[in-house]
Amino acid sequence: MYGKKLFAALAMVGLVGACAGGASPSPSAPIKVEIVSWWTTGGEATGFNKIIDLFNQRNPQWQAYNSAIAGGAGSAAQAVLQSRVLAGNPPDSFQVHMGHELLDTYVTPGYMDNLDDLFGANNWTSQFPKGVLDIVSANGHYYSVPVNIHRANVLWYNKKIFADNGLQPPTTWDAFKTVAETLKGKGITPLAVGDSGIWTSGQVLETILIGTLGADGYKGLWTGTTAWTDSKVTQALDTFKMVLGYINPDHSSLTWDQAADMLISSKAAMTIMGDWAAGEFINKQFTDYGWAAAPGNDKIYDALADSFGIPTKAQNKDAIKAFLTIAGSAEGQDLFNPYKGSIPANTTAGSPPASAQQYTDYQKSAMAEWKTDAIVPSLEHGAAASPSWRGAFEQAVTLFVANPDVSATQQQLASACKDAKVCQ
Amino acid sequence: MKRPTPDRLLSLVVIAPSLVAIAVFVYGMIGWTGFVSLTKWDSLRPDYAVVGLVNYAAVFTNPRFQIDLRNTVVFTAFFVLSSLIIGLTLANLLDRRIRGESIFRNVFLFPMAISYIVTGVVWKWLLSPSSGVNQLFGLDPATNRWFTDPTVLSISPESPAGHVLADIGLGFLASTNIGIPVAMLSIVIAAVWQMSGFVMALYLAGLRGIPDELREAARVDGASEWAVFRHVVFPLLLPVTLSAVIILGHISLKIYDLTVAMSPQGPAYATDVPANFMWQTTFRDGLYARGAGVAIVMLLLIVLVVVPYLVWTRRQEVEV
């Protein structure tokens, strides 16, 4: 059994290699440029193809294509990509979360080119906010171009339920508790969580850590300047324990979008989710949703982004540089983001041509906040810490959700920081 | 030395490609994985510095892996036993030469033809607390939580039994790591639904292979139907039972697709399995050497089941 599977896998790797090698240029046919993403359907694929079309139209000598690998947030894509990079046969560019997911997986082992020239030539060092430049760089060099920005720390609520019960979206975790008690008394699930993939619960804890420690304190957790043994972390875990008392009992059988559906059907009043939830509401023609920063998260933008870099062994580097120039420009970002439901990372973007898809109200409000808020990296979406550290964090969260033991969990989190060689 | 005959040479030539393929792709890869598990390879850049058993220590001290081992043992025990009992019962019922036997045989056997992913998705719908059987039978989702149930049946260290165990030096038994995760039983239901028909087919073939003369002889000697089954039929079914245990056992030790489709981790890893842990450690966390360590541990577990069987069958052959 194992032998057969392995053989098939190897045969596939060989095949991919053969295909890439076989694309030899002839003077007339454009050279194929392979860009791997996990955007296969819906608005995100539509938006991304807009950028690709623009690139192909301007560069007839090249033909870029979206070599998509299906799978939520690239979980399936990861294994395929990693084996290709290891085998010295990477695609010309590939989608990866900006931050440590890229840096620790690909940059530190030396598989990526730095993009300092590209950032300089396009003036991106002044067009992207400093918070983003910090996240995409390591040792003073830039390594990937973010094409969008999503916000992870948003509290979504059902406006009708809140109006019917005379409630305001909570701005602190104490206020959350009061609101949740009222809702619970009415038989409404206060907070919908769908953590069959544990990252959703991890993201709730992430927003609680931000809300308790503040922007700098939270950032310090990932750089070693805030101790995981700090009493504020204890306080955050106590809050998390309190919040878990107000979630739907079937949370571990649901996905994040099924949890969002509980808002649509008025079974639940709130959910803490990234701003891709807005797309879910729009798709289901639900208009009665409101949004606010998660409690304690006001003026802090918990950011994640999809980004593209240049593998050292990429075959068509000139083509990819031209592609990234478009993808990072205001023009490219205004083509992509209205479909994706995210906002442009480039602060000069924000006004798509009249003929193109426009931004929604949520996106407009997020863009305004993006320019003024403190930007912190999202842990659950690869920006803040290495994948193995995130894995250890998620393990602690998984155990905590079923059995909230604050001191044991704090110890696990502290030792995870040590294992990641960030804490002493 | 005898000169090989042309026949023998030809057979060697014919068999050589598959021998080479197996040597490289099975045993070569096992050896390679074993080697990698002893190295420091913990990022996308291979690092073949040998560090010994560090990765195994990290794997075995990981609370999640301890839970996974418990889950595997519980799943294997419940899955194999239930499949055997249900399969044997069905085979005996069908062996009564009832009308429409072939229809029933096919109905019971069909689930085996379905992929575990499909089974997992369907049973996930059926056993989700807010839908499926709970809704159908009006069960309370708060108490019938199926695969989302975080309960682990175990001896509490604070209970009288726990104190007794502690007194006789077996205190380690009073822990949730030695217990039965209730959520896992939902996965067992799905797996048994899928595989008990296969066990039935094995037993039915076994039953049909038992000459009627033997049963008749027993009956003539005055044995009751139960005694016939217990002392004549069942002993003759022993080889079938053993084959079934081996087949089911190795399936359950490396199960992955069913749990991933139905409940990838479950509350507090109640439905997590070593294969899932291996995949995540390797490809999501990028800890290649540690992932290889998990793979080797899984291989050893399967070897523990399969090798005694091979030895046993070899002895049987020698006796014959």
XYZ file of C-alpha atoms in Angstrom:
744
model
C 0.000 0.000 0.000
C 2.623 2.501 1.089
C 4.793 1.475 -1.822
C 2.046 2.081 -4.351
C 1.181 5.495 -2.962
C 4.789 6.539 -2.877
C 5.314 5.337 -6.388
C 2.299 7.307 -7.589
C 3.529 10.408 -5.773
C 6.979 10.082 -7.302
C 5.516 9.508 -10.733
C 3.497 12.694 -10.317
C 6.531 14.692 -9.265
C 8.320 13.368 -12.312
C 5.429 14.322 -14.526
C 5.295 17.843 -13.172
C 9.019 18.121 -13.745
C 8.639 16.877 -17.292
C 5.912 19.411 -17.989
C 7.897 22.324 -16.626
C 10.976 21.231 -18.533
C 9.048 20.627 -21.729
C 7.801 24.197 -21.942
C 10.736 25.211 -24.084
C 10.324 28.596 -25.716
C 9.682 28.894 -29.403
C 9.866 32.347 -30.982
C 6.169 32.614 -31.685
C 4.483 30.939 -28.696
C 4.457 32.886 -25.422
C 6.445 31.389 -22.552
C 4.218 29.869 -19.901
C 4.600 31.351 -16.447
C 3.282 29.167 -13.671
C 1.765 30.887 -10.634
C 0.473 28.542 -7.959
C -2.466 29.648 -5.821
C -5.201 27.975 -3.830
C -7.832 30.267 -5.328
C -9.962 27.953 -7.412
C -13.508 29.263 -7.196
C -15.691 32.244 -6.475
C -14.696 35.876 -6.199
C -11.106 35.226 -5.255
C -10.409 33.227 -8.431
C -12.254 35.818 -10.539
C -10.266 38.666 -9.029
C -6.927 36.916 -9.363
C -7.602 36.065 -13.001
C -8.220 39.784 -13.617
C -4.628 40.518 -12.579
C -3.348 37.639 -14.696
C -5.331 38.820 -17.726
C -3.943 42.321 -17.368
C -0.410 40.941 -17.180
C -0.873 38.719 -20.241
C -2.402 41.549 -22.213
C 0.572 43.829 -21.528
C 3.203 41.130 -21.965
C 2.393 39.081 -25.051
C 5.743 37.292 -24.836
C 4.592 35.600 -21.616
C 1.497 33.739 -20.652
C 0.880 33.520 -16.926
C -1.647 31.026 -15.635
C -3.225 30.312 -12.278
C -2.001 26.829 -11.440
C -4.505 26.360 -8.689
C -4.459 23.738 -5.977
C -7.795 23.480 -4.204
C -7.992 23.387 -0.424
C -8.927 25.822 2.317
C -6.157 28.297 3.060
C -3.798 26.090 1.119
C -3.695 23.127 3.483
C -3.558 20.763 0.502
C -1.338 23.052 -1.517
C 1.340 23.139 1.178
C 2.533 19.554 0.796
C 2.686 19.721 -2.994
C 4.470 23.048 -2.968
C 6.993 21.987 -0.369
C 7.948 18.856 -2.270
C 8.427 20.881 -5.447
C 10.584 23.478 -3.740
C 12.619 20.704 -2.089
C 13.087 18.972 -5.432
C 14.480 22.200 -6.901
C 11.523 22.539 -9.233
C 9.404 25.370 -7.810
C 6.704 27.186 -9.756
C 7.614 30.664 -10.986
C 5.737 32.117 -8.049
C 3.318 30.869 -5.443
C 0.763 32.155 -2.986
C 1.831 32.164 0.637
C 0.672 34.018 3.746
C 2.919 36.990 4.366
C 5.063 36.821 7.460
C 6.572 33.876 9.249
C 4.792 31.231 7.199
C 6.835 32.451 4.235
C 9.944 33.491 6.137
C 10.434 30.404 8.313
C 9.340 27.888 5.709
C 11.027 29.229 2.585
C 13.220 32.265 3.239
C 15.365 31.098 6.165
C 16.293 27.818 4.429
C 17.335 29.956 1.449
C 14.755 29.148 -1.191
C 13.617 32.713 -2.001
C 15.141 35.786 -3.675
C 14.916 39.095 -1.894
C 12.777 41.703 -3.606
C 14.568 44.879 -2.476
C 14.994 46.073 -6.115
C 11.318 45.599 -6.846
C 10.239 47.416 -3.684
C 12.628 50.278 -4.444
C 11.745 50.602 -8.136
C 8.019 50.741 -7.429
C 8.290 53.042 -4.438
C 6.465 50.420 -2.358
C 8.541 51.280 0.699
C 6.418 54.407 1.013
C 3.178 52.966 -0.391
C 2.834 49.981 1.960
C 2.331 50.789 5.662
C 5.294 50.223 7.933
C 3.400 47.467 9.762
C 3.225 45.481 6.521
C 6.803 46.183 5.506
C 7.891 44.802 8.893
C 5.876 41.642 8.378
C 7.139 40.866 4.840
C 10.780 41.465 5.650
C 13.539 39.552 7.389
C 17.009 40.853 8.248
C 16.239 44.119 6.478
C 15.229 42.541 3.142
C 11.796 42.265 1.554
C 10.651 38.820 0.446
C 7.081 38.940 -0.773
C 4.514 41.265 -2.280
C 1.165 41.276 -0.459
C -1.739 41.522 -2.904
C -4.413 42.094 -0.278
C -5.065 42.579 3.403
C -7.610 40.714 5.474
C -8.506 41.603 9.010
C -8.836 38.746 11.494
C -10.164 40.537 14.596
C -13.689 41.484 13.594
C -16.821 40.940 15.662
C -19.813 40.270 13.389
C -23.272 40.553 14.863
C -26.886 40.162 13.863
C -28.282 43.705 13.909
C -31.866 42.604 14.373
C -31.111 40.521 17.470
C -29.099 43.393 18.945
C -31.843 45.948 18.190
C -34.622 43.682 19.522
C -32.799 43.279 22.814
C -31.576 46.862 23.061
C -27.910 45.805 22.929
C -24.764 47.511 21.688
C -21.806 45.568 20.265
C -19.455 45.067 23.238
C -16.205 47.039 23.232
C -14.606 45.275 26.196
C -14.620 41.664 27.315
C -16.522 42.660 30.468
C -19.192 44.219 28.281
C -19.152 41.038 26.195
C -20.040 39.073 29.290
C -23.012 41.319 30.091
C -24.294 41.145 26.516
C -23.770 37.381 26.411
C -25.695 36.878 29.666
C -28.673 38.823 28.282
C -28.653 36.800 25.067
C -28.277 33.508 26.893
C -31.321 34.413 28.991
C -33.284 34.822 25.774
C -32.218 31.396 24.505
C -29.947 32.821 21.811
C -26.407 31.470 21.422
C -24.248 34.520 22.204
C -21.158 33.578 20.175
C -21.106 31.192 17.208
C -17.881 29.220 16.822
C -17.136 26.535 14.258
C -13.845 24.990 15.290
C -13.817 21.676 13.454
C -10.638 23.316 12.190
C -9.185 24.537 15.488
C -7.803 27.763 13.958
C -11.159 29.475 14.545
C -10.895 29.022 18.317
C -7.239 29.951 18.061
C -8.299 33.137 16.350
C -10.700 33.946 19.190
C -7.851 33.564 21.689
C -5.677 35.669 19.381
C -8.175 38.546 19.547
C -8.455 38.141 23.329
C -4.656 38.338 23.640
C -4.676 41.501 21.517
C -7.542 42.923 23.546
C -5.801 42.178 26.844
C -2.171 42.967 26.044
C -2.616 45.766 23.511
C -0.837 46.006 20.159
C 2.729 46.185 21.455
C 2.223 43.625 24.184
C 0.722 41.190 21.673
C 3.478 41.723 19.118
C 6.001 41.151 21.894
C 4.641 37.655 22.487
C 6.037 36.647 19.100
C 9.356 38.459 19.385
C 10.192 37.540 22.983
C 9.692 40.949 24.587
C 6.425 39.926 26.281
C 6.695 36.888 28.531
C 4.116 34.157 28.090
C 4.202 33.776 31.866
C 2.931 37.367 32.242
C -0.162 37.826 34.413
C -1.886 39.502 31.456
C -1.669 36.193 29.573
C -3.289 34.498 32.566
C -6.008 37.123 32.429
C -6.486 36.516 28.688
C -6.839 32.755 29.269
C -9.378 33.420 32.036
C -11.325 35.584 29.585
C -11.098 32.843 26.949
C -12.491 30.398 29.481
C -15.376 32.785 30.168
C -16.051 33.224 26.421
C -16.106 29.454 25.866
C -19.055 29.332 28.252
C -21.141 31.275 25.730
C -20.548 29.332 22.532
C -22.697 26.805 20.683
C -22.332 23.250 22.033
C -21.876 21.741 18.548
C -18.909 24.029 17.770
C -16.492 21.182 17.096
C -18.682 19.770 14.320
C -19.014 23.058 12.424
C -16.779 24.988 10.062
C -16.381 28.771 10.311
C -18.926 29.404 7.558
C -21.497 27.136 9.206
C -20.971 29.203 12.361
C -21.527 32.373 10.326
C -24.734 30.790 9.011
C -26.001 30.691 12.617
C -26.057 34.494 12.501
C -28.015 34.421 9.261
C -30.633 32.090 10.752
C -30.708 34.199 13.971
C -29.660 31.193 16.078
C -26.609 33.093 17.255
C -25.986 36.779 17.818
C -22.241 37.172 17.265
C -19.210 35.518 15.740
C -15.555 36.492 15.788
C -14.136 35.900 12.348
C -11.940 37.460 9.729
C -13.483 39.826 7.240
C -13.955 37.069 4.655
C -17.163 36.463 6.641
C -18.626 39.510 4.850
C -18.357 37.573 1.585
C -20.267 34.688 3.160
C -23.063 37.045 4.256
C -23.252 38.693 0.835
C -23.332 35.324 -0.950
C -26.243 34.196 1.229
C -28.031 37.529 0.626
C -27.982 38.371 4.316
C -27.920 42.112 4.858
C -28.687 42.460 8.559
C -25.099 42.055 9.679
C -23.117 44.636 11.592
C -19.433 44.711 12.410
C -17.124 46.132 15.028
C -13.598 45.493 16.185
C -13.517 42.505 18.539
C -13.792 43.606 22.210
C -10.671 45.523 23.261
C -9.377 45.460 19.657
C -10.400 48.961 18.635
C -7.693 50.825 16.666
C -5.747 47.595 16.222
C -5.748 45.883 12.824
C -4.915 42.173 13.139
C -3.655 41.705 9.612
C -2.976 38.828 7.310
C -2.254 38.851 3.631
C -1.757 36.595 0.690
C 1.527 37.349 -0.926
C 3.750 36.218 -3.764
C 7.515 35.977 -3.912
C 10.210 34.742 -6.285
C 11.714 31.309 -5.643
C 15.485 31.282 -6.205
C 15.100 28.468 -8.716
C 12.180 30.044 -10.610
C 12.617 29.779 -14.371
C 11.088 33.052 -15.571
C 12.214 35.657 -13.090
C 11.773 38.644 -15.434
C 8.202 37.608 -16.074
C 7.470 37.250 -12.376
C 8.989 40.634 -11.611
C 6.685 42.167 -14.209
C 3.774 40.240 -12.743
C 4.522 41.305 -9.175
C 4.861 44.922 -10.335
C 1.248 44.773 -11.476
C 0.052 42.741 -8.474
C 1.555 45.216 -5.997
C 0.415 48.336 -7.845
C -2.705 50.311 -6.974
C -4.140 49.320 -10.359
C -3.695 45.573 -9.797
C -4.907 45.676 -6.197
C -8.059 47.570 -7.173
C -8.842 44.876 -9.758
C -8.398 42.007 -7.323
C -9.644 43.141 -3.941
C -13.242 44.119 -4.712
C -13.823 40.488 -5.751
C -11.770 38.977 -2.944
C -13.540 40.938 -0.210
C -10.241 42.141 1.207
C -8.670 45.581 1.020
C -5.566 46.663 -0.883
C -2.293 46.535 1.040
C -1.059 49.404 -1.095
C -2.326 52.602 0.528
C -2.428 54.473 -2.787
C -5.102 52.064 -4.017
C -8.771 52.315 -3.140
C -10.489 53.708 -6.192
C -11.181 51.143 -8.900
C -12.046 52.462 -12.390
C -15.760 53.177 -12.769
C -16.231 50.221 -15.103
C -14.784 47.717 -12.651
C -16.208 46.050 -9.526
C -16.415 48.511 -6.617
C -15.693 48.130 -2.913
C -18.451 47.333 -0.413
C -19.300 49.465 2.612
C -17.384 47.126 4.875
C -14.295 47.342 2.679
C -14.488 51.148 2.642
C -14.640 51.332 6.427
C -11.780 48.832 6.706
C -9.643 50.872 4.297
C -10.107 53.944 6.430
C -9.065 52.033 9.547
C -6.151 50.394 7.731
C -4.553 53.813 7.272
C -4.789 54.836 10.929
C -4.864 51.672 13.057
C -1.882 49.959 14.659
C -1.078 46.899 12.550
C -0.308 43.595 14.264
C 0.433 40.251 12.586
C -2.138 37.460 12.792
C -0.877 34.264 14.379
C -3.462 31.884 12.954
C -2.893 33.097 9.424
C 0.830 32.700 9.264
C 1.986 36.259 9.859
C 3.169 36.219 13.475
C 5.028 32.972 14.104
C 6.559 29.934 12.455
C 4.194 27.141 11.378
C 5.540 24.787 14.053
C 4.965 27.405 16.762
C 1.441 27.937 15.501
C 0.984 24.161 15.590
C 2.031 24.078 19.253
C -0.278 27.042 20.015
C -3.183 25.243 18.354
C -2.443 22.098 20.320
C -2.704 24.071 23.572
C -5.958 25.660 22.357
C -7.434 22.284 21.334
C -6.832 20.879 24.799
C -8.035 24.099 26.479
C -11.358 24.245 24.629
C -12.371 20.829 25.989
C -10.794 21.250 29.407
C -10.001 24.879 30.283
C -7.046 24.508 32.639
C -5.547 27.997 32.686
C -2.229 27.324 34.409
C -1.438 24.137 32.452
C -2.205 25.901 29.185
C -0.087 28.907 30.088
C 2.829 26.549 30.751
C 2.293 24.844 27.392
C 2.255 28.218 25.636
C 5.417 29.308 27.434
C 7.253 26.140 26.498
C 6.034 26.475 22.895
C 7.799 29.834 22.801
C 10.969 28.156 24.061
C 10.695 25.369 21.482
C 10.423 28.060 18.816
C 13.763 29.405 20.133
C 12.277 32.870 20.654
C 12.021 32.726 24.452
C 14.913 31.714 26.675
C 25.999 -25.634 -7.462
C 23.258 -26.704 -9.816
C 22.928 -24.818 -13.061
C 19.623 -22.924 -13.106
C 17.162 -24.253 -15.639
C 15.899 -21.884 -18.377
C 12.507 -21.905 -16.701
C 13.970 -20.700 -13.483
C 15.979 -18.011 -15.241
C 12.884 -16.777 -17.039
C 10.933 -16.566 -13.798
C 13.745 -14.563 -12.233
C 13.751 -12.152 -15.165
C 9.994 -11.736 -14.979
C 10.008 -11.174 -11.258
C 13.037 -8.869 -11.183
C 11.303 -5.548 -11.998
C 8.800 -5.918 -9.195
C 11.530 -7.084 -6.830
C 13.541 -3.967 -7.621
C 10.484 -1.745 -7.337
C 9.570 -3.209 -3.965
C 13.150 -3.071 -2.749
C 13.433 0.605 -3.634
C 9.957 1.948 -3.082
C 8.940 -0.088 -0.056
C 11.992 -1.219 1.870
C 14.263 1.539 0.590
C 11.744 4.162 1.617
C 11.169 2.545 4.989
C 14.909 2.592 5.574
C 15.135 6.200 4.418
C 12.261 7.239 6.692
C 13.971 5.440 9.564
C 17.165 7.341 8.860
C 15.397 10.692 8.540
C 13.709 10.083 11.903
C 17.170 10.098 13.512
C 18.244 13.413 11.977
C 17.776 17.070 12.810
C 15.688 17.867 9.686
C 13.226 20.435 11.038
C 12.666 22.830 8.158
C 12.282 22.706 4.409
C 16.076 22.547 4.098
C 17.146 18.931 4.733
C 19.585 18.612 7.601
C 21.009 15.108 7.883
C 22.950 15.677 11.092
C 22.158 12.584 13.153
C 20.756 13.454 16.571
C 19.697 9.999 17.725
C 16.377 9.379 19.375
C 15.570 13.029 20.144
C 12.626 13.025 17.748
C 11.171 9.891 19.288
C 11.453 11.455 22.732
C 9.648 14.558 21.451
C 6.936 12.423 19.868
C 6.302 10.235 22.905
C 6.278 13.134 25.380
C 3.831 15.085 23.211
C 0.429 15.043 24.967
C -1.317 14.915 21.613
C 0.559 11.785 20.557
C -0.243 10.104 23.871
C -3.902 10.845 23.200
C -3.525 9.535 19.639
C -2.100 6.249 20.881
C -5.015 5.873 23.288
C -7.428 6.649 20.439
C -5.819 4.065 18.179
C -6.032 1.346 20.797
C -9.657 2.184 21.624
C -10.646 2.460 17.977
C -8.932 -0.805 17.055
C -10.454 -2.720 19.943
C -14.011 -1.527 19.396
C -13.840 -1.613 15.604
C -12.365 -5.106 15.306
C -14.561 -6.670 17.980
C -17.820 -5.117 16.750
C -17.080 -5.947 13.120
C -16.329 -9.562 14.027
C -19.456 -10.002 16.119
C -21.781 -8.321 13.632
C -20.119 -10.001 10.651
C -20.351 -13.440 12.263
C -23.983 -12.889 13.233
C -24.958 -11.768 9.740
C -23.085 -14.672 8.153
C -24.870 -17.160 10.387
C -28.238 -15.638 9.589
C -27.533 -15.749 5.864
C -26.272 -19.294 6.137
C -29.816 -20.441 6.941
C -30.419 -20.576 3.161
C -33.050 -17.889 3.439
C -34.916 -16.558 0.413
C -33.294 -13.606 -1.301
C -29.962 -14.423 0.271
C -27.994 -12.816 -2.543
C -29.890 -9.546 -2.111
C -29.060 -9.379 1.592
C -25.480 -10.440 0.915
C -25.050 -7.569 -1.519
C -26.806 -5.074 0.721
C -24.462 -5.912 3.581
C -21.402 -5.957 1.340
C -22.052 -2.739 -0.573
C -20.743 -0.281 2.048
C -17.287 -1.801 1.589
C -17.215 -0.524 -1.988
C -17.594 3.081 -0.806
C -14.532 5.172 -0.130
C -13.872 6.110 3.477
C -14.113 9.776 2.576
C -17.713 9.331 1.430
C -18.557 7.225 4.471
C -17.007 9.879 6.685
C -18.949 12.736 5.129
C -22.263 10.869 5.276
C -21.817 9.776 8.877
C -20.706 13.269 9.778
C -24.062 14.530 8.534
C -25.904 11.717 10.269
C -24.236 12.211 13.641
C -23.828 15.991 13.709
C -25.589 17.013 16.919
C -27.803 19.614 15.231
C -28.921 17.391 12.354
C -29.255 13.759 11.307
C -30.269 11.143 13.857
C -30.765 13.671 16.657
C -33.337 15.508 14.579
C -34.893 12.306 13.243
C -35.479 10.800 16.678
C -35.952 14.064 18.543
C -32.871 13.533 20.693
C -31.471 16.421 22.699
C -28.348 17.721 20.939
C -26.926 18.913 24.270
C -26.741 15.380 25.660
C -26.330 13.371 22.421
C -23.137 14.934 21.156
C -21.731 12.003 19.188
C -18.332 12.832 17.750
C -18.300 16.252 19.414
C -18.536 14.718 22.896
C -15.437 15.646 24.909
C -16.116 13.003 27.581
C -13.358 10.483 28.221
C -14.453 7.514 30.325
C -11.600 6.860 32.694
C -10.815 6.248 36.333
C -10.428 9.535 38.153
C -7.345 9.711 40.407
C -9.635 11.164 43.103
C -12.126 8.291 43.007
C -11.894 5.337 45.462
C -10.779 3.090 42.600
C -8.118 5.650 41.732
C -6.829 5.589 45.321
C -6.691 1.797 45.295
C -4.707 1.849 42.058
C -2.350 4.459 43.477
C -1.832 2.328 46.586
C -0.782 -0.715 44.582
C 1.534 1.349 42.391
C -0.714 1.461 39.339
C -1.678 5.117 39.738
C -0.809 5.824 36.103
C -3.894 3.847 35.061
C -6.122 6.483 36.629
C -5.678 9.017 33.857
C -7.617 10.209 30.840
C -4.777 8.807 28.735
C -6.021 5.358 29.763
C -9.671 5.797 28.961
C -12.350 5.593 26.326
C -13.028 8.804 24.384
C -16.769 8.747 23.758
C -16.418 10.755 20.531
C -14.313 7.960 19.035
C -17.244 5.547 19.286
C -19.079 7.559 16.610
C -16.165 6.938 14.251
C -16.302 3.260 15.239
C -19.982 3.149 14.221
C -19.145 4.457 10.762
C -16.190 2.110 10.338
C -18.176 -0.913 11.503
C -20.995 -0.009 9.120
C -18.456 -0.025 6.335
C -16.467 -3.156 7.162
C -18.802 -5.602 8.918
C -20.239 -6.688 5.551
C -16.760 -7.643 4.457
C -16.285 -9.716 7.598
C -19.654 -11.312 6.903
C -18.474 -12.305 3.427
C -15.321 -13.853 4.874
C -17.307 -15.809 7.447
C -19.923 -16.871 4.931
C -17.224 -18.313 2.714
C -15.782 -20.026 5.777
C -19.164 -21.433 6.782
C -19.793 -22.764 3.286
C -16.446 -24.520 3.445
C -17.470 -26.580 6.473
C -18.793 -29.966 5.307
C -22.356 -30.678 6.428
C -21.230 -34.167 7.482
C -19.380 -32.675 10.430
C -22.437 -30.889 11.746
C -24.624 -33.913 11.071
C -22.229 -36.128 12.972
C -22.347 -33.785 15.938
C -26.124 -33.646 15.824
C -26.307 -37.441 15.679
C -24.136 -37.480 18.778
C -26.843 -35.396 20.447
C -25.226 -31.938 20.363
C -27.530 -28.934 20.610
C -27.383 -26.285 17.844
C -25.362 -24.013 20.127
C -22.982 -26.849 20.975
C -22.566 -27.586 17.250
C -21.643 -23.987 16.660
C -19.430 -23.702 19.709
C -17.484 -26.957 19.335
C -17.628 -27.724 15.597
C -18.265 -24.630 13.504
C -16.435 -21.966 15.472
C -13.115 -23.824 15.789
C -13.156 -24.400 12.036
C -13.722 -20.670 11.531
C -10.645 -19.771 13.551
C -8.366 -19.201 10.521
C -11.037 -16.915 9.004
C -11.300 -15.009 12.272
C -7.573 -14.535 12.408
C -7.424 -13.269 8.817
C -10.261 -10.868 9.576
C -8.503 -9.591 12.693
C -5.311 -8.962 10.742
C -7.070 -7.208 7.888
C -9.227 -5.047 10.171
C -6.370 -4.470 12.576
C -3.998 -3.060 10.018
C -6.757 -0.907 8.549
C -7.579 0.570 11.924
C -3.966 1.174 12.938
C -3.352 3.383 9.942
C -6.838 4.851 9.545
C -6.768 8.424 8.274
C -9.318 9.192 5.566
C -12.390 8.245 7.617
C -11.478 10.351 10.650
C -10.287 13.266 8.542
C -13.572 13.361 6.644
C -15.724 12.867 9.695
C -13.941 14.681 12.514
C -10.290 15.564 11.853
C -9.313 16.140 15.479
C -12.370 16.269 17.663
C -12.640 17.949 21.062
C -9.285 17.693 22.841
C -8.083 15.386 20.038
C -10.735 12.807 20.984
C -10.904 11.584 17.362
C -7.334 12.367 16.339
C -5.182 9.535 14.982
C -1.403 9.140 14.564
C -1.619 9.425 10.765
C -3.197 12.869 11.070
C -0.568 13.894 13.607
C 2.160 12.670 11.248
C 0.777 14.627 8.303
C 0.439 17.850 10.256
C 3.810 17.537 11.939
C 5.514 16.981 8.612
C 3.788 19.250 6.147
C 2.124 21.913 8.238
C 4.691 22.344 11.001
C 7.609 21.460 8.714
C 9.172 19.114 11.288
C 10.187 16.432 8.792
C 12.351 14.335 11.105
C 9.701 14.250 13.798
C 7.037 13.307 11.247
C 9.278 10.466 10.073
C 9.497 9.343 13.694
C 5.710 9.135 13.929
C 5.653 7.134 10.686
C 8.145 4.624 12.073
C 6.174 4.262 15.306
C 3.042 3.542 13.248
C 4.947 0.992 11.190
C 6.150 -0.747 14.343
C 2.586 -0.899 15.667
C 1.453 -2.627 12.497
C 4.447 -4.960 12.591
C 3.385 -5.955 16.105
C 0.096 -7.183 14.666
C 1.199 -8.617 11.340
C 4.412 -10.470 12.199
C 2.878 -12.880 14.729
C 0.247 -13.648 12.106
C 2.871 -14.385 9.468
C 4.734 -16.633 11.885
C 1.512 -18.419 12.751
C 0.470 -18.990 9.123
C 3.954 -20.273 8.332
C 3.727 -22.813 11.139
C 0.347 -23.940 9.817
C 1.813 -24.428 6.363
C 4.689 -26.440 7.750
C 2.280 -28.652 9.700
C 0.266 -29.294 6.539
